[in-house]
XYZ file of C-alpha atoms in Angstrom:
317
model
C -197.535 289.810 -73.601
C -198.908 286.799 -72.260
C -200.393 285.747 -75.591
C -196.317 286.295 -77.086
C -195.252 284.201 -73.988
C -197.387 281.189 -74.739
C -196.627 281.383 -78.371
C -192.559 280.851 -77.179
C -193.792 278.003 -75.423
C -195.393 275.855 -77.969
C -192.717 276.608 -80.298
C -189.976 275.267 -77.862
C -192.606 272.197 -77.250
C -193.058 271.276 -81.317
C -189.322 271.611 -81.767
C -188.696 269.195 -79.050
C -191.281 266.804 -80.733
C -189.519 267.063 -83.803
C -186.087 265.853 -82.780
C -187.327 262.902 -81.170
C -189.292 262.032 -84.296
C -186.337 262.286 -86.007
C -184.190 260.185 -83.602
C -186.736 257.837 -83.580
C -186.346 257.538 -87.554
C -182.599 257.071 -87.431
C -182.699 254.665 -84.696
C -185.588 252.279 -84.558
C -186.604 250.960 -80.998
C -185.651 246.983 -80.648
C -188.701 245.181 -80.043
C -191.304 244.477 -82.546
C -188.742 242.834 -85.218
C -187.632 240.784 -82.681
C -190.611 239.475 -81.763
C -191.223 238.725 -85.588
C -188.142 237.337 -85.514
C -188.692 234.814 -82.451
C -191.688 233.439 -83.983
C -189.916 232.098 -87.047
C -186.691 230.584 -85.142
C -187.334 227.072 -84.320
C -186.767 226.207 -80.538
C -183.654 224.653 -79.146
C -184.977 221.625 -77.704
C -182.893 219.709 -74.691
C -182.861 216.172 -73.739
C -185.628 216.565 -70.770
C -187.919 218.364 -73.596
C -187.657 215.144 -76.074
C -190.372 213.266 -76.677
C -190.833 209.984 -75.798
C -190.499 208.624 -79.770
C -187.479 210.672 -79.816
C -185.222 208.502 -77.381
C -184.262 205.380 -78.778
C -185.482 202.584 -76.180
C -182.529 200.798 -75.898
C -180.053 202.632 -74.868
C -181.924 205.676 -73.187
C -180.585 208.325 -75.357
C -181.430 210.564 -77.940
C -181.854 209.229 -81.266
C -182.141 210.937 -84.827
C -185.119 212.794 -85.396
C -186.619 211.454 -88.535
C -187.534 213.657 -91.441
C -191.096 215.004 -91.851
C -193.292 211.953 -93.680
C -193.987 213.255 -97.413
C -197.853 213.082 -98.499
C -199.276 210.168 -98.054
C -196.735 208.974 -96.048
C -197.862 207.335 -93.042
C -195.121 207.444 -89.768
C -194.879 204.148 -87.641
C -195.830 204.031 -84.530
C -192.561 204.025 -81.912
C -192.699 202.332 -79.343
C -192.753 204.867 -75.949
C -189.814 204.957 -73.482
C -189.773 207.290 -70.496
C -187.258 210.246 -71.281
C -184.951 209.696 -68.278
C -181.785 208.121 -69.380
C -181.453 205.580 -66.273
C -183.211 204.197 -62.966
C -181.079 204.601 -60.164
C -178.500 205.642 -62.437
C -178.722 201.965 -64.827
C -179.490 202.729 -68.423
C -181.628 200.587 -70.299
C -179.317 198.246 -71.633
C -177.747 197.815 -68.647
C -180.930 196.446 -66.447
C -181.981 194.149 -69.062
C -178.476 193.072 -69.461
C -178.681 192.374 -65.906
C -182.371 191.044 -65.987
C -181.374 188.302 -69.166
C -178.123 187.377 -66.775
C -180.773 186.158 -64.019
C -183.036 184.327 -66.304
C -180.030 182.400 -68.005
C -178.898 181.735 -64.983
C -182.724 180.450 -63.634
C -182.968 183.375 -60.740
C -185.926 184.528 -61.661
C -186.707 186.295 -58.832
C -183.519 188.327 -58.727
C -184.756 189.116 -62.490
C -187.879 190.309 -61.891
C -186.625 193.648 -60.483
C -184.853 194.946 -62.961
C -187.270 194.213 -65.982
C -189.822 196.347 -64.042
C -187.377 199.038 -63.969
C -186.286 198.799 -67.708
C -190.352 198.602 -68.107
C -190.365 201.863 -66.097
C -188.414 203.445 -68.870
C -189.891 201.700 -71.866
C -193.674 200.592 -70.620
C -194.829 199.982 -74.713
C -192.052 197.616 -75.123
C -193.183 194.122 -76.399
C -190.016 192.046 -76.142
C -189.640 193.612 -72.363
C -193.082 192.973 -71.361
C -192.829 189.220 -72.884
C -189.625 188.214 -71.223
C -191.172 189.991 -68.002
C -194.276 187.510 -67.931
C -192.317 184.659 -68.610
C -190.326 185.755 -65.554
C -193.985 186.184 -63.535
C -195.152 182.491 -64.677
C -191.680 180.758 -63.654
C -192.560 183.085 -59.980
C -196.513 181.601 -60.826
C -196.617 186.102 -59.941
C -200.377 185.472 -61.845
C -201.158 188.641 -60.976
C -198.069 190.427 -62.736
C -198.340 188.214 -65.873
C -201.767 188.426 -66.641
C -201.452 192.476 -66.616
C -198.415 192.290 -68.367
C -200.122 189.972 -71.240
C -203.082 192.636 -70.979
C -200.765 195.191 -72.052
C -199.321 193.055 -75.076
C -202.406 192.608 -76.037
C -203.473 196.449 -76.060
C -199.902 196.895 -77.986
C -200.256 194.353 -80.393
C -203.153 192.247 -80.726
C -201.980 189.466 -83.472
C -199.969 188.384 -80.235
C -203.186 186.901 -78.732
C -203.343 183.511 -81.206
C -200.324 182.996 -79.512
C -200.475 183.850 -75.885
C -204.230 183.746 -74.995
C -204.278 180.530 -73.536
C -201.080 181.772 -71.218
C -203.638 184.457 -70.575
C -206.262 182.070 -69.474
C -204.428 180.313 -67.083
C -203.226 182.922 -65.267
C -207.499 184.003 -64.986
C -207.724 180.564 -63.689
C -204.851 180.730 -61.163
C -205.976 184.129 -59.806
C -209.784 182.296 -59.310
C -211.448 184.495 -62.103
C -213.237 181.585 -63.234
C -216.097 183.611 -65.566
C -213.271 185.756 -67.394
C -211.469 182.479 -67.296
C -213.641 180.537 -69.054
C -214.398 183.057 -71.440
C -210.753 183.323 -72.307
C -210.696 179.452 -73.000
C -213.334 179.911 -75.204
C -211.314 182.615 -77.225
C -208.557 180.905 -77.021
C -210.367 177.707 -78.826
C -210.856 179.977 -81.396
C -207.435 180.166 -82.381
C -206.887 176.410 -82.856
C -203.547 175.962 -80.799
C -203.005 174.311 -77.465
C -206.295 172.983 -76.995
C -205.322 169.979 -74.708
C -204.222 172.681 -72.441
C -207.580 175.271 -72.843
C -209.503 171.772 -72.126
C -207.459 171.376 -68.665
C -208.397 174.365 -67.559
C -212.443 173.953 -68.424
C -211.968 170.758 -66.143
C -210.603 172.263 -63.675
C -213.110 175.034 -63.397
C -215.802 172.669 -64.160
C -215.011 169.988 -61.457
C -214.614 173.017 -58.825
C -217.775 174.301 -59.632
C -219.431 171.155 -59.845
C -220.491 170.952 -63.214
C -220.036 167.138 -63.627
C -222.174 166.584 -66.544
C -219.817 169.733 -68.064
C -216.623 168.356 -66.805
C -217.137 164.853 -68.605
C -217.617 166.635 -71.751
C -214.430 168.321 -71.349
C -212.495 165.349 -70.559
C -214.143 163.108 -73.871
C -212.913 166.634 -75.656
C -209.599 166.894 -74.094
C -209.065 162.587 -75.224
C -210.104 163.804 -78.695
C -207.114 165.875 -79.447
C -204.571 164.031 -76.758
C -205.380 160.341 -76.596
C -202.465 159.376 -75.208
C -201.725 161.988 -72.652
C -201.168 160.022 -69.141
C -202.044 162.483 -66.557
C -205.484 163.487 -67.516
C -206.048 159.712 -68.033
C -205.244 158.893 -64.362
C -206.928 161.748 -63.031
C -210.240 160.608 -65.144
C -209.214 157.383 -63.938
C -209.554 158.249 -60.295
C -212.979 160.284 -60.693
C -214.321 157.204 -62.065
C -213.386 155.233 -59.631
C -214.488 157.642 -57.061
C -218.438 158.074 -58.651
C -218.265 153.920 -58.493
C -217.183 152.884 -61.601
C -214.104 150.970 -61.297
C -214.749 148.723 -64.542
C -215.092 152.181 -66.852
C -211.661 153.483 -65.020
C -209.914 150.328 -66.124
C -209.022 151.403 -69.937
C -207.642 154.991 -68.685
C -206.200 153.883 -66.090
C -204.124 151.012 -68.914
C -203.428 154.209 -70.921
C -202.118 155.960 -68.071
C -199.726 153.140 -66.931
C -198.578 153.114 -70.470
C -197.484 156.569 -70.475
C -196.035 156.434 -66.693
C -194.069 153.387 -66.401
C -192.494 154.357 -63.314
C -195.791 155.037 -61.454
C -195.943 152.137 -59.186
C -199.043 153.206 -57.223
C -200.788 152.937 -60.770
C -199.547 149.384 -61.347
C -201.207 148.720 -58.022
C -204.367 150.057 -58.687
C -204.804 148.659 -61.621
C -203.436 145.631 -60.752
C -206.421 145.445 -58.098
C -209.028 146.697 -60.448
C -208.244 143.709 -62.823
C -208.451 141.320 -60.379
C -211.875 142.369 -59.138
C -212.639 141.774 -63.187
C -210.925 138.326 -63.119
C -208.310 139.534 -65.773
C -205.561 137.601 -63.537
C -203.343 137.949 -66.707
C -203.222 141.737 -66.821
C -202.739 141.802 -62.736
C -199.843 140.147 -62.973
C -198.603 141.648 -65.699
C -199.164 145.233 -63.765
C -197.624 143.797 -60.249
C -194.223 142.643 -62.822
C -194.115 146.424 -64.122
C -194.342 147.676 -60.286
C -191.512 145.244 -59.250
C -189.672 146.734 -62.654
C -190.521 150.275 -61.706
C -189.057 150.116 -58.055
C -186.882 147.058 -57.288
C -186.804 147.501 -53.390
C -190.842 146.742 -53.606
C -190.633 143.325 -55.331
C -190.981 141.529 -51.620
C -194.348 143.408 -51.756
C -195.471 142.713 -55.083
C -194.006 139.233 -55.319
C -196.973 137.336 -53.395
C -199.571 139.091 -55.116
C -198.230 138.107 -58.465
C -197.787 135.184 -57.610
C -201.339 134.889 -56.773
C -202.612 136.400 -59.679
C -200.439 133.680 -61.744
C -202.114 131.237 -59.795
C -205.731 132.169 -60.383
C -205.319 132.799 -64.206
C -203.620 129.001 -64.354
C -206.877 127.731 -62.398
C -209.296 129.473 -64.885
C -207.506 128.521 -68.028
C -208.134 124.685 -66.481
C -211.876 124.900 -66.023
């Protein structure tokens, strides 16, 4: 009996096995097709997804996705923006809009602010990093523009011929005389500007005492702008200042030639060529003073006057 009772059971136990087979057949459970399924549907992507070559950079927002590059095909490099669409709700084209307004207008300070934000959502963009260290230099912001000419030089480095001795000035401004002068040297290298990359050496060289250096930076600095007046007066001055007056005298003529209206030079030269007995080219240097600045020809008169004198008492002997 017990054996017949068990027997039942197992049979009520298989057929109940067997119709959920069978249901299982008709209806399939949801589950692993639709996993197949998800792995073969591309992903909807939204705008805070997008990468940053996705967004075009001047207006903040989402651009055409290009088309896969065939074989051999090489895609360009884009140029990164940040994804968010504004800063402080001001798209793109709306802070440098604002930023270019300033600059036209010669507020440069006012224009610094918003070219940092645009720079917050494009940081790889050359023009906006360009016109942003222009802004620093007007602001002499050293700092700013010589890390903003570090980056366009990371970005693109053909960009250096032309704004490496920018570059070295700023060095020189912030007192990083080594990586200064090792900029200038670079910057020789590309063959522009040098009167300017010959400044700077002075400059460096005279504060550091290098006098035998400096001199051989102002003979190469006269080599490529002879007739450049304020480098002339200032080498002028320096020999005048070691005790050589009569060596200052023929910068100190180019100088008054290129800075007519420097009366103070007319002086000292003036006085210089007395001391040498050139009474001629005193007097002539007193008359360009008295040109220069009218209201001092009571205080030039006399000593032209003398000088006239002198010059008609040596041409009698």
């Amino acid at each position: 009996m017990v054996f017949a009772r068990e027997l039942l059971k197992a049979e009520k136990i298989s057929a109940l096995l067997l119709c959920t087979l069978m249901a299982l057949i008709a209806n399939p459970v949801c589950g692993a097709d639709d996993e197949e399924e998800a792995e073969t549907t591309p992903a909807v992507t939204t705008p805070s997804e997008t990468s940053p070559s996705e967004t075009s950079p001047s207006s903040g927002s989402l651009a055409p996705v290009a088309p896969p590059a065939s074989a051999g095909e090489q895609k360009p490099k884009a140029e990164t923006a940040n994804p968010g669409v504004s800063v402080g709700g001001e798209t793109l084209d709306q802070l440098l809009s604002s930023a270019r307004e300033f600059v036209r207008r010669e507020k440069y300070k006012q224009a610094k602010e918003p070219f940092k934000k645009a720079l917050g959502l494009a940081p790889d963009n050359q023009q906006i990093l360009a016109e942003y260290y222009l802004v620093c230099l007007k602001l002499q912001d050293w700092s700013d523009a010589s890390s903003s000419l570090e980056k366009v030089f990371s970005l693109n480095a053909a960009k250096e011929k032309e704004l490496y001795v920018d570059y070295a000035q700023t060095l020189w401004q912030l007192r990083k005389y080594d990586k200064a002068k090792l900029a200038c040297k670079k910057a020789l290298t590309f063959g522009k500007d040098k009167d300017r990359i010959y400044r700077i050496l002075i400059k460096i060289a005279l504060f550091e005492k290098e006098l035998v250096l400096a001199e051989e930076y102002y003979q190469d600095f006269f080599k490529v702008a002879p007739k450049e007046g304020v480098v002339r007066l200032e080498y002028g001055k320096w020999l005048q200042g070691k005790g050589k007056p009569k060596e200052a005298i023929p910068h100190y003529k180019i100088a008054s030639e290129c800075r007519p209206a420097d009366t103070n030079l007319h002086e000292t030269l003036a006085y210089l060529l007395l001391a040498e007995k050139d009474f001629g080219g005193a007097a002539q240097e007193y008359q360009r003073a008295m040109a220069a600045n009218p209201k001092l020809a009571g205080k030039y008169q006399a000593s032209m006057k003398y000088a006239l004198q002198q010059q008609r008492a040596a041409q009698k002997k």
